Coordinates of C-alpha atoms and ligand atoms in Angstrom, one line a residue:
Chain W
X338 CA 211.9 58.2 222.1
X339 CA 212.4 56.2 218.7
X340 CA 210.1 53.9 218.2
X341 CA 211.3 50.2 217.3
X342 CA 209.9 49.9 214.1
X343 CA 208.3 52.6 212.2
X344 CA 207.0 53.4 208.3
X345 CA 206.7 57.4 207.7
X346 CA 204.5 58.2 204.4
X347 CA 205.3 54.6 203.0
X348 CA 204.3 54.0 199.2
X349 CA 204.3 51.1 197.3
X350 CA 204.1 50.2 194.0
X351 CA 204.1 46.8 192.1
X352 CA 204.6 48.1 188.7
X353 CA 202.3 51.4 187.8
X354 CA 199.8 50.1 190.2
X355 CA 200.1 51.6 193.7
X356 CA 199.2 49.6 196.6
X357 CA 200.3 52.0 199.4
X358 CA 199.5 55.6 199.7
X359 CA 201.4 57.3 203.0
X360 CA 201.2 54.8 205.8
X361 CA 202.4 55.6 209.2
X362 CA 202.7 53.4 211.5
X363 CA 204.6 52.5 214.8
X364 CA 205.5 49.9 216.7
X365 CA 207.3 50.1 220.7
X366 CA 208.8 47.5 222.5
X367 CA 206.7 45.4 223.9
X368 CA 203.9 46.3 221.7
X369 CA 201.0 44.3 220.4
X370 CA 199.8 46.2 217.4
X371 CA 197.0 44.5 215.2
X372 CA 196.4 45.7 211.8
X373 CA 193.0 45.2 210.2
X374 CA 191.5 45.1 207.0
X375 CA 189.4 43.2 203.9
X376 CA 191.2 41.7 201.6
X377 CA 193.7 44.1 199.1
X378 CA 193.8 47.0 201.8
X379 CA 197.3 46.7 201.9
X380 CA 197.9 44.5 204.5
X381 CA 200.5 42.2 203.2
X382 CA 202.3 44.8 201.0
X383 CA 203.1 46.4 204.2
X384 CA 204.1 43.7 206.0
X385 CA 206.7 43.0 203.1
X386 CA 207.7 46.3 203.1
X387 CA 208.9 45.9 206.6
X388 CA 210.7 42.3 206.3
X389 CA 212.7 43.6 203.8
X390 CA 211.0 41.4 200.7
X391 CA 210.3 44.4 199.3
X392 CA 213.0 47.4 199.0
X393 CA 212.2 49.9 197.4
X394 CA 211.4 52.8 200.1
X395 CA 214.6 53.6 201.2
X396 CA 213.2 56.5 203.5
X397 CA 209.7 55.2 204.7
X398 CA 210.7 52.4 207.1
X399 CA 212.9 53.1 210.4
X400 CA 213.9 50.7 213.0
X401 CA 215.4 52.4 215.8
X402 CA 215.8 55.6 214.2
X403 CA 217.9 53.8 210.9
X404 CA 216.3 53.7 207.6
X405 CA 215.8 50.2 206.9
X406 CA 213.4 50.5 203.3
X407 CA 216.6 49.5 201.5
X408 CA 217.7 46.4 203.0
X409 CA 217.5 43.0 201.9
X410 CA 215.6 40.3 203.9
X411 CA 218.7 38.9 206.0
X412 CA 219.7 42.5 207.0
X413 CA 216.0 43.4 208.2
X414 CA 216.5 39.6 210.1
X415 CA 219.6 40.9 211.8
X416 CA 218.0 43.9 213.6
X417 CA 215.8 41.7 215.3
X418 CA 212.5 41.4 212.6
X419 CA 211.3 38.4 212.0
X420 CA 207.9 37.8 209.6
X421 CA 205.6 34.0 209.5
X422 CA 204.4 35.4 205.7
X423 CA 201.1 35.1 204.5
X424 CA 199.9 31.5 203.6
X425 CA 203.0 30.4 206.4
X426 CA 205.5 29.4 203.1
X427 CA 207.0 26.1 205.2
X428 CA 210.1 24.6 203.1
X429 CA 208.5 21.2 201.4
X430 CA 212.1 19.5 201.3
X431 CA 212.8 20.1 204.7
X432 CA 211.5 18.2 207.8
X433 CA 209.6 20.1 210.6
X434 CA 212.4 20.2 212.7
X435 CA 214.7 21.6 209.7
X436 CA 212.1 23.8 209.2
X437 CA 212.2 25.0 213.0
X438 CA 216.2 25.0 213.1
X439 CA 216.5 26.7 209.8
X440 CA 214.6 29.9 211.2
X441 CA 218.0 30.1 213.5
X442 CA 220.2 30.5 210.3
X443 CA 221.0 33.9 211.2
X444 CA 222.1 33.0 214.6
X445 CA 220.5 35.3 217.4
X446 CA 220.8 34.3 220.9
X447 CA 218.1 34.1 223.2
X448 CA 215.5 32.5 224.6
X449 CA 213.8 30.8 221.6
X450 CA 215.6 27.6 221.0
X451 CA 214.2 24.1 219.4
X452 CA 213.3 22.7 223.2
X453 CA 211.5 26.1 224.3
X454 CA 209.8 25.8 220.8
X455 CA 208.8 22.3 221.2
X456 CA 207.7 24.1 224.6
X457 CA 205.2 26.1 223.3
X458 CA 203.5 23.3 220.5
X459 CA 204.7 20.3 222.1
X460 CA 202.7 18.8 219.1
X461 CA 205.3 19.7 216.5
X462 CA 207.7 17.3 218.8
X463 CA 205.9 14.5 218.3
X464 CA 205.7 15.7 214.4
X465 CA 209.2 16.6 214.1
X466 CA 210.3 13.9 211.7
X467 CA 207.7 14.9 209.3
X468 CA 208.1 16.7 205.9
X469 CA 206.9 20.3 207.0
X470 CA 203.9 20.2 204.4
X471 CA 202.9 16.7 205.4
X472 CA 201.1 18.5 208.4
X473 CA 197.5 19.6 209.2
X474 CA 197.1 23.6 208.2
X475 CA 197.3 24.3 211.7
X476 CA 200.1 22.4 212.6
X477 CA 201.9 24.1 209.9
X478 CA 201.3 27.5 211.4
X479 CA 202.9 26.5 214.6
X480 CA 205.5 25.4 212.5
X481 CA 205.9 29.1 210.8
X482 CA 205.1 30.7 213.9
X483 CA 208.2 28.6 215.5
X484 CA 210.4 28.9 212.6
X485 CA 210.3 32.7 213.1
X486 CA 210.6 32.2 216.7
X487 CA 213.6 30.5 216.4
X488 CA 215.2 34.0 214.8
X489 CA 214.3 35.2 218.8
X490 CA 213.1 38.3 217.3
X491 CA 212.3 41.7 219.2
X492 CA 209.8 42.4 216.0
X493 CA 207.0 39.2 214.9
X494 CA 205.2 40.2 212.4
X495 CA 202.3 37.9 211.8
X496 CA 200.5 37.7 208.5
X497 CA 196.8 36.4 208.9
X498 CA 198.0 33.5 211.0
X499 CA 194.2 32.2 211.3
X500 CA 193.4 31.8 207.5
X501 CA 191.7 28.6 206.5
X502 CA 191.7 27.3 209.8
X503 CA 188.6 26.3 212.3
X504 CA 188.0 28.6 215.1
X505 CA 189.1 25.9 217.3
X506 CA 192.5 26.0 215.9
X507 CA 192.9 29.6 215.6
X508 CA 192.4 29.4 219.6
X509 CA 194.9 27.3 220.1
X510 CA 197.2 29.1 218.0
X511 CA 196.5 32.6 219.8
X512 CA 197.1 30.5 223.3
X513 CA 200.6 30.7 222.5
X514 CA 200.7 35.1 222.5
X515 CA 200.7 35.9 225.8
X516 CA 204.1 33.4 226.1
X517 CA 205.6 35.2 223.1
X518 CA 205.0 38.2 224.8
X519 CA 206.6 37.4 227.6
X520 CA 209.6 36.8 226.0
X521 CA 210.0 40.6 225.0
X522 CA 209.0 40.6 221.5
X523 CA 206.9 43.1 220.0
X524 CA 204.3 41.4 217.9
X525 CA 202.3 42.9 215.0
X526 CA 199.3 40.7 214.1
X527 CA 197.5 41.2 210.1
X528 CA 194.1 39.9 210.7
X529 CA 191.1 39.8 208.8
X530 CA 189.0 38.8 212.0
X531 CA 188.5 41.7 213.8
X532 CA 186.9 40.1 216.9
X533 CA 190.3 37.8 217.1
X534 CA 192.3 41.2 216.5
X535 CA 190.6 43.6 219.1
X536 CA 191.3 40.7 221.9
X537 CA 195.1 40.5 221.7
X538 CA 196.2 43.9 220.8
X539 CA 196.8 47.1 222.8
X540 CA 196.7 49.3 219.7
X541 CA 194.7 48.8 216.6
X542 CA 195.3 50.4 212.5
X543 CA 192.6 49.9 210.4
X544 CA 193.6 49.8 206.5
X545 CA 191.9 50.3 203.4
X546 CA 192.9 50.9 199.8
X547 CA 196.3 51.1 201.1
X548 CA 195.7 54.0 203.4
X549 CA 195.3 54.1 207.4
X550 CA 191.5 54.6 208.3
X551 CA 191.6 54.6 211.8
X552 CA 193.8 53.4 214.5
X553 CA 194.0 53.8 218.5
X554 CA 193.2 51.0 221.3
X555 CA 191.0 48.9 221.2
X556 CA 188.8 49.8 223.6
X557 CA 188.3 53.3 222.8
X558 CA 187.2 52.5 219.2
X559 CA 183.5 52.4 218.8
X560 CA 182.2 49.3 216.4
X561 CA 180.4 51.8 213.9
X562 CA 183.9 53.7 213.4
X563 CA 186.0 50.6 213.2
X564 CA 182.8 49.2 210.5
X565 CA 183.3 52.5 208.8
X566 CA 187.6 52.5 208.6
X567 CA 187.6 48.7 207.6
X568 CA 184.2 48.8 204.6
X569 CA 184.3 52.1 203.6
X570 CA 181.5 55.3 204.2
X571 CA 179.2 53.7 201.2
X572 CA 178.7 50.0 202.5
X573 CA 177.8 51.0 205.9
X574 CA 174.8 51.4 205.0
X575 CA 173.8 47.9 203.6
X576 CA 174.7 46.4 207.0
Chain Q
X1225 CA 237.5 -10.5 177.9
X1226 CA 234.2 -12.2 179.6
X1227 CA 231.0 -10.3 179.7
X1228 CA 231.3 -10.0 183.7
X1229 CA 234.7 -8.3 182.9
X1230 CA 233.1 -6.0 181.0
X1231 CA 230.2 -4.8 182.6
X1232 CA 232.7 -4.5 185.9
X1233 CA 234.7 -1.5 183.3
X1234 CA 231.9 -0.3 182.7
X1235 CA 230.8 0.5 186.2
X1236 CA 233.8 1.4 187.0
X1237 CA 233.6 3.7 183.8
X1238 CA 230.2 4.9 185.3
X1239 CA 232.0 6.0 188.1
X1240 CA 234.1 8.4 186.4
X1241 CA 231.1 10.2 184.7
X1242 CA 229.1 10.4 188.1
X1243 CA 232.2 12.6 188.9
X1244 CA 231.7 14.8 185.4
X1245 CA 228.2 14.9 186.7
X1246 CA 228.2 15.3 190.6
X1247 CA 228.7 19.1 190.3
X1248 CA 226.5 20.1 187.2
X1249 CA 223.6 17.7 189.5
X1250 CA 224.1 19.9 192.9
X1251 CA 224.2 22.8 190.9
X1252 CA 221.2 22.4 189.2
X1253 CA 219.4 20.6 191.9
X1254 CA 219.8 23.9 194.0
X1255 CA 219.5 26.5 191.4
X1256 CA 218.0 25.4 188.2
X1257 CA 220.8 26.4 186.7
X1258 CA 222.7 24.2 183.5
X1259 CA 226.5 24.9 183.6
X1260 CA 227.0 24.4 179.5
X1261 CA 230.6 25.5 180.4
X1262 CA 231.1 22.5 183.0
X1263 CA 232.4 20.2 180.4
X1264 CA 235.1 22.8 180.0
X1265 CA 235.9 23.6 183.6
X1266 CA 236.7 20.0 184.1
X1267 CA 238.9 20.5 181.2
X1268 CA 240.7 23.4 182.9
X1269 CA 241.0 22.1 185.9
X1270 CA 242.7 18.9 184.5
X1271 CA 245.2 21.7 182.5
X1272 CA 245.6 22.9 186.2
X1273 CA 247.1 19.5 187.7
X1274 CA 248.7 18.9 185.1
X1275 CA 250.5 22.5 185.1
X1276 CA 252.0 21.1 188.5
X1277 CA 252.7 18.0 187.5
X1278 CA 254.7 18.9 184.8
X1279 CA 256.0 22.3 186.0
X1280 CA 256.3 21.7 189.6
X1281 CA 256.6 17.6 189.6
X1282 CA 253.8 17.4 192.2
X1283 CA 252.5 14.1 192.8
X1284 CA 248.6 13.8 190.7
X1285 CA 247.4 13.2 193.7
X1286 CA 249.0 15.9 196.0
X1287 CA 248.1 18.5 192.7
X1288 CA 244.3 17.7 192.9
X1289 CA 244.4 19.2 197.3
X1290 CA 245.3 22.5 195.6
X1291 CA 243.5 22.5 192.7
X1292 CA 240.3 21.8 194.5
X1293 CA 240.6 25.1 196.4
X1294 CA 241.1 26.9 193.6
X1295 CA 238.5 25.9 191.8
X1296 CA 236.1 26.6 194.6
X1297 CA 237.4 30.1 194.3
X1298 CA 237.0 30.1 190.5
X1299 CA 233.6 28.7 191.1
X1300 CA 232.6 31.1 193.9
X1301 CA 233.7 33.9 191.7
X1302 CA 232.5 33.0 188.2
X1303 CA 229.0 32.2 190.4
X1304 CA 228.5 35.9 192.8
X1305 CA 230.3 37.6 189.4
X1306 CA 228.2 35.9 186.5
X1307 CA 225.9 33.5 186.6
X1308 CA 223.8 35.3 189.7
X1309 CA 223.3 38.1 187.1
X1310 CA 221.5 35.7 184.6
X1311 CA 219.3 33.8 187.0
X1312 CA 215.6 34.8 186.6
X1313 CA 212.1 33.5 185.6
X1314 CA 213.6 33.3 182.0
X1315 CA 215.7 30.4 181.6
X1316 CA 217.6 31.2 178.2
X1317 CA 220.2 33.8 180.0
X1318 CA 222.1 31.2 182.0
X1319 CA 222.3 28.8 178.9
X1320 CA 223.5 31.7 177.0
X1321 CA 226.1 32.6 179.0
X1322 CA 227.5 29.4 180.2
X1323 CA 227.7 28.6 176.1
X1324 CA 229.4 31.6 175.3
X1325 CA 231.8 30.9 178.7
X1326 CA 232.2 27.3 177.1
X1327 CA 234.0 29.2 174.1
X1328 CA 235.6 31.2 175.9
X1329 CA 237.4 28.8 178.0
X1330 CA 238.0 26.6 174.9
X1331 CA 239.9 29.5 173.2
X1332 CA 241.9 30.4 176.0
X1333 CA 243.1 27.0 176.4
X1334 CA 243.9 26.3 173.0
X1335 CA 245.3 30.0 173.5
X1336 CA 247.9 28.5 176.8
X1337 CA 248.3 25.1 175.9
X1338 CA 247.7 24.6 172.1
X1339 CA 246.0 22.3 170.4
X1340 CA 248.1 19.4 171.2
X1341 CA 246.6 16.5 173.4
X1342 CA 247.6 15.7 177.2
X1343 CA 247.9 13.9 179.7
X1344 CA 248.6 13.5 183.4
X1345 CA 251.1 10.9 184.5
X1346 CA 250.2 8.6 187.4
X1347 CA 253.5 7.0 187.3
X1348 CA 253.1 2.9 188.4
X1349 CA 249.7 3.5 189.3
X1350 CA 248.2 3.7 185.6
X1351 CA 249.3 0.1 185.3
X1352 CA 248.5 -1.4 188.5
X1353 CA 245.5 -3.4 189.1
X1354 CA 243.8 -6.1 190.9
X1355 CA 243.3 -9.4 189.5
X1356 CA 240.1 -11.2 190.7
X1357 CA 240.5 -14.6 188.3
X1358 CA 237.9 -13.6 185.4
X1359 CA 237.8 -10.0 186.6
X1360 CA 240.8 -7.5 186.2
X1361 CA 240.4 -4.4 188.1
X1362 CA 242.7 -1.0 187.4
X1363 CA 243.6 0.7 190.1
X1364 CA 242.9 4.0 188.9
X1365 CA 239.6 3.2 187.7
X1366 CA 238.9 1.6 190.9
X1367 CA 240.0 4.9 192.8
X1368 CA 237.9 7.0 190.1
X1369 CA 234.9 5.1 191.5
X1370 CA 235.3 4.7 194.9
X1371 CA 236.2 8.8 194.7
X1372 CA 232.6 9.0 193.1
X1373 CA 231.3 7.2 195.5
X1374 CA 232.9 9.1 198.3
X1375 CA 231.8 12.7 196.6
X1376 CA 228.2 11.4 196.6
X1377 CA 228.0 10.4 200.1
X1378 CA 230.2 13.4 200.9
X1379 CA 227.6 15.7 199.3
X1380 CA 224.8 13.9 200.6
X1381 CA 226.0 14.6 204.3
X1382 CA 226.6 18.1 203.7
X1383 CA 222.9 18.7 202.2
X1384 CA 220.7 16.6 204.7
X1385 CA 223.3 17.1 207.5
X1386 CA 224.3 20.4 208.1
X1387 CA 223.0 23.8 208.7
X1388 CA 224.5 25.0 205.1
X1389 CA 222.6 21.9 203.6
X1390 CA 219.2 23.1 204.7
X1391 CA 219.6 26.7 203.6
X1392 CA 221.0 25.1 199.9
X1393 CA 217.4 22.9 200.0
X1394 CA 215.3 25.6 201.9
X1395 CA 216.7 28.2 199.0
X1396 CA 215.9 26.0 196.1
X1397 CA 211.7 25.9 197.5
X1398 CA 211.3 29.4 198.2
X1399 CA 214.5 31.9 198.1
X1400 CA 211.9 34.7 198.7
X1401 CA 210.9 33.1 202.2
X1402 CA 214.7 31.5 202.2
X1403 CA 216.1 35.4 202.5
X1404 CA 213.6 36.1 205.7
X1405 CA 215.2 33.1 207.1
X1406 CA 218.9 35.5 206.8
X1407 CA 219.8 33.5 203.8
X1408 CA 221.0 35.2 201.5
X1409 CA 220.5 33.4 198.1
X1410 CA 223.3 34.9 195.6
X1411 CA 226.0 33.8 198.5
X1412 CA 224.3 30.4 198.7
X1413 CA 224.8 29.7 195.3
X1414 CA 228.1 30.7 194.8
X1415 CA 228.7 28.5 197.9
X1416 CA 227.3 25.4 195.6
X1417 CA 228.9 26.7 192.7
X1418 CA 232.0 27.0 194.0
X1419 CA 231.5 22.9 195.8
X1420 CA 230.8 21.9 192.1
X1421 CA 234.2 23.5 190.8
X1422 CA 236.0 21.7 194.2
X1423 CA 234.3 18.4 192.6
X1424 CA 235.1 19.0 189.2
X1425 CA 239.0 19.5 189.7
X1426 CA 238.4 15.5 191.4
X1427 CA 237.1 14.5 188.1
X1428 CA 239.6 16.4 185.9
X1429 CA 242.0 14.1 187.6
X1430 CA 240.6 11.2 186.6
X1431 CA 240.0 12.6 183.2
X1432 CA 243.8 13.5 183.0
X1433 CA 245.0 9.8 184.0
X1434 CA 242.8 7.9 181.9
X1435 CA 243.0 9.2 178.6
X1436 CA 244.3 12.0 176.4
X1437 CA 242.4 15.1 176.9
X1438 CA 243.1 18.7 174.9
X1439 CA 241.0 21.7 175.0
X1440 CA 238.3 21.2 173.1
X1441 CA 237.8 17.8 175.4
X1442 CA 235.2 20.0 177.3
X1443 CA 232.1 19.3 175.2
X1444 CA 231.7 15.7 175.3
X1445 CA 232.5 15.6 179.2
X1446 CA 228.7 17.9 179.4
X1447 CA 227.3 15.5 177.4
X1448 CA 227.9 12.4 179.8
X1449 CA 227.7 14.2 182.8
X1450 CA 224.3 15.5 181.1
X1451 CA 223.2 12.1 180.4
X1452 CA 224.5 10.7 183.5
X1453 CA 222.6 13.2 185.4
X1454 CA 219.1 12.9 183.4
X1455 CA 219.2 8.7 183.5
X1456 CA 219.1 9.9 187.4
X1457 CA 216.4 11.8 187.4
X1458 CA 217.5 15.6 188.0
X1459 CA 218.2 16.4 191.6
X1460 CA 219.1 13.1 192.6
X1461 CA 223.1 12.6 193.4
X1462 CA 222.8 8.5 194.1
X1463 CA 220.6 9.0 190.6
X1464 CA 223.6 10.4 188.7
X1465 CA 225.4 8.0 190.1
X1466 CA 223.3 5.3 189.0
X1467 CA 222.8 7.1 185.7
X1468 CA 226.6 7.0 185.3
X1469 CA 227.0 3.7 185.8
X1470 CA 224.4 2.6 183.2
X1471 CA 226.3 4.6 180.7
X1472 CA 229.3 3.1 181.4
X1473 CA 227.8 0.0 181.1
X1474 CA 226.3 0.7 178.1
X1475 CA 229.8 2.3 176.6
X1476 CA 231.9 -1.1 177.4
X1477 CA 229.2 -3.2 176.1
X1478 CA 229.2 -1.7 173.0
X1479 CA 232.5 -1.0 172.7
X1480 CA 233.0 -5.0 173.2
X1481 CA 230.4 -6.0 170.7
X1482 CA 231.7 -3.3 168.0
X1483 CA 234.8 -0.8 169.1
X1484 CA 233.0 2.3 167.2
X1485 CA 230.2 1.3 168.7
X1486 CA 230.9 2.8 172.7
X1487 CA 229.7 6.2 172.4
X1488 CA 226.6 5.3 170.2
X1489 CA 225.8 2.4 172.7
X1490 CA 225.6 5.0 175.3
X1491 CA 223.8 7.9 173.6
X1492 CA 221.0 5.0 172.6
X1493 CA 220.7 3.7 176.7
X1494 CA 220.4 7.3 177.4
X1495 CA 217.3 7.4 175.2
X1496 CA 215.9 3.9 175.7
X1497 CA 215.6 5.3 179.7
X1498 CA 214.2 8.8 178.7
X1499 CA 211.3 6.8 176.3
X1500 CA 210.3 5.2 179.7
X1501 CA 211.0 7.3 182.1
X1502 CA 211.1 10.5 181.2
X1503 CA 211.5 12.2 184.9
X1504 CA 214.7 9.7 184.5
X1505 CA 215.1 6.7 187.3
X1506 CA 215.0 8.4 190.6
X1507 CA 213.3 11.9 190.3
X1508 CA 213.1 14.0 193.3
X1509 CA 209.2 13.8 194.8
X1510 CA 209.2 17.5 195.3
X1511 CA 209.9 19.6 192.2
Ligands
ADP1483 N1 202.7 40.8 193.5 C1 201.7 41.7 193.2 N2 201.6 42.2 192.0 C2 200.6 43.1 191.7 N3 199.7 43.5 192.5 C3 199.7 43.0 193.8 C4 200.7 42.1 194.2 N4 200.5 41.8 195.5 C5 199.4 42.5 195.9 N5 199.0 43.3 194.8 C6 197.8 44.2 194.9 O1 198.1 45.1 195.9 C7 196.9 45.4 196.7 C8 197.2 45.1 198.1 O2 197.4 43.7 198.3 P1 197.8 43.0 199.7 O3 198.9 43.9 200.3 O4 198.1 41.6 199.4 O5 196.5 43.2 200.5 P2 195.9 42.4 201.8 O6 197.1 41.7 202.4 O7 195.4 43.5 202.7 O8 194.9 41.5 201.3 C9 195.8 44.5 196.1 O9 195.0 45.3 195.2 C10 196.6 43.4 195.3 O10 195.8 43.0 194.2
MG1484 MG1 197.3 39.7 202.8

């Protein structure tokens, strides 16, 4: 079976430095995949690798069998992936309803629409007026997380959706998966806390130094290996 | 000619260079991007009308519905061709290359239509005009106005009203995070670029009507529309509008103290509102 969304020996480069060095990864229907790591494993680069903001490995990245590595943003859209980007990247100028209704510029039907949105963080309704940025940093991540929503993707790809904000939030936020999930999407989560990560997912990659340490479910990963994949052999040590 | 009078010409005047200036302020506004050739591009445009007014004996006004189209196509074109290729984190490209299309478009009218100056026939309408007691009103300059006006609030629904107007304003924040969205940036621009070369064929009309025009016209047009759009405050289109009006109204006040004195009166308002306001009257709050 193909998988939905799939890197084979992905690189990646910005300029002579290489931040990627062979990941494999996949991701099925359905699936909730968290990726883990500390900060400059990789996490992000590969997360832009598969939206399509970066292009440049034409033959690492699959979705349903086609190579995708070469396709532009709006193309990776189409085939159903959708990305809230690392520090959630809400349009200033635009209200948080135009913020919502612009994430259906590239017109897929289904069951995501402003009212189911409004739905899920009936908050933002009340908010909806508002410039997007004029928001608390929660807020604003139910306002990325809807935005990409709105594309009704089969693919979310969640870039550390819990950064900067109080636990409490973050709970809130997560509260909202399991309906996401029911809607068909596939979700894969980057997350620096593990704890959060090991909770929601049925499979786990660990990353560092832009290689995959580890990965399998959750539940049949022991803390020591997961402490080992995620600091490195040397550190483990110290703790 | 009372001083009401004259500050009414000049608004009316001010109208005319919010049209030179509607299209180089959406342009920019969405792309950071300074058209030096659209001083010139309202030149050919107003060659264009007047190509069927002569050749075909098209009424001005009927002329204008097809030159508009075209020019959105020669906008559309000259943008996804050109100008995409010179938009980066370097800003000189784009000036370069509008300049050099600026002399290229200046040579290759004076190449079609000689040197010789122009200008379009409105028939009765040049004449006609509304007389309020102290106030006399032309028609045409009346019409150039409220056709500013009508541009601005046109343009103004499209960008805070539409799904097209959110990806033009999500696109200028972030086109990075714009392009996950399925916008693609290059084909919004040349969208915008190609609604600033519709805009500009409606103020080549008004150019062609009023005055003589030939093909080294171009130039000075940038400069008011320039002006006009900086008094604004960049980003603004009710600013440019405002900002052409207090160059008109500097021009006729001038012009009525001393004749020579029009264009200097409005190159001196233009700095007398950048020494105190630099950002120009109404600047956009997000930049
Ligand atoms: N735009 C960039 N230019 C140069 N180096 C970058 C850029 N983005 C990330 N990097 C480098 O690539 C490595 C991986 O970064 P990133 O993918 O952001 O990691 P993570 O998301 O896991 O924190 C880091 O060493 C980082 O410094
Ligand atoms: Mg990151």
């Amino acid at each position: 079976m193909t998988a939905l969304l799939e890197t084979k020996g992905l690189k990646a480069f910005y300029g002579d430095f290489q931040a990627l060095f062979g990941v494999d990864i996949t991701v099925a229907e359905g699936e909730t995949i968290a990726i883990i790591g500390a900060n400059g494993a990789g996490k992000t680069t590969l997360m832009r690798a598969l939206s399509g903001v970066l292009t440049n490995a034409p033959d690492s990245v699959f979705c349903r069998g086609e190579a995708v590595g070469a396709l532009a943003a709006p193309d990776i859209l189409a085939r159903g992936i959708a990305m809230v980007s690392e520090g959630r990247r809400l349009f200033p100028s635009l209200t948080v309803e135009e913020n919502l209704m612009i994430g259906a510029y590239g017109k897929r039907r289904g069951a995501w629409t402003l009212a189911t949105v409004y739905d899920l963080f009936p908050i933002l309704k009340e908010r909806r007026a508002n410039p997007a940025t004029a928001l608390s940093g929660g807020q604003q991540q139910m306002v990325a997380i809807g935005r990409a929503l709105m594309a009704n993707p089969d693919v979310l790809l969640c870039d550390e959706i819990s950064l900067g904000l109080a636990p409490v939030v973050v709970r809130d936020i997560y509260a909202a998966f399991p309906r996401i999930r029911e809607s068909g999407a596939a979700i894969v989560i980057v997350e620096q806390d593990i704890g959060q990560a090991l909770k929601v997912a049925n499979r786990v990659y660990c990353m560092m130094e832009g290689r995959i340490t580890l990965s399998g479910r959750p539940e049949a990963l022991s803390r020591a290996a997961i402490h080992a994949a995620y600091f490195g052999a040397q550190s483990h040590d110290h703790s | 000619m009372t001083i009401l009078d004259t500050i009414v010409q000049g608004v009316l005047l001010g109208g005319l260079y919010a049209l030179f200036a509607a299209g180089l302020s959406l342009v920019f506004g969405i792309m950071r991007l300074v058209n030096l050739a659209h001083g010139d591009l309202i030149v050919l445009a107003a060659f264009l009308i007047l190509v069927l007014v002569n050749g075909l004996g098209l009424n001005p006004f009927l002329a204008v519905l097809i030159v508009m189209p075209l020019m959105f196509i020669a906008g559309y074109a000259l943008q996804a061709v050109l100008l995409n290729r010179t938009l980066g984190k370097d800003v000189l490209p784009p000036l370069l290359v509008t300049f050099g299309l600026s002399i290229v478009l200046q040579n290759a009218l004076l190449e079609g239509f000689s040197a010789d100056s122009r200008r379009i026939s409105a028939g009765a309408l040049e004449t006609a005009s509304i007389n309020l007691g102290a106030v006399t009103i032309g028609l045409m300059p009346l019409m150039a106005f409220l056709s500013a006006v009508a541009v601005i609030v046109g343009l103004n629904l499209l960008i805070y009203r539409t799904a097209l107007g959110r990806a033009f304003r999500a696109t200028s924040d972030d086109p990075v995070t714009a392009g996950l969205m399925g916008i693609r940036p290059r084909q919004v621009f040349a969208v915008a670029t190609g609604l600033a070369m519709a805009v500009v064929a409606i103020a080549a009309l008004y150019l062609g009507t009023r005055a003589n025009f030939d093909p080294t016209a171009g130039p000075a047009r940038l400069i008011y529309a320039f002006e006009a759009v900086i008094i604004g405050g960049l980003g603004s289109l009710w600013g440019t509008l405002a900002g052409g009006v207090i160059l008109g109204v500097a021009q006729t006040l001038g012009a009525a103290v001393n004749p020579e004195w029009q264009i200097l009166s409005g190159h001196l308002a233009f700095l007398a509102v950048l020494l105190i306001r630099p950002r120009g009257l109404f600047p956009r709050a997000v930049d």
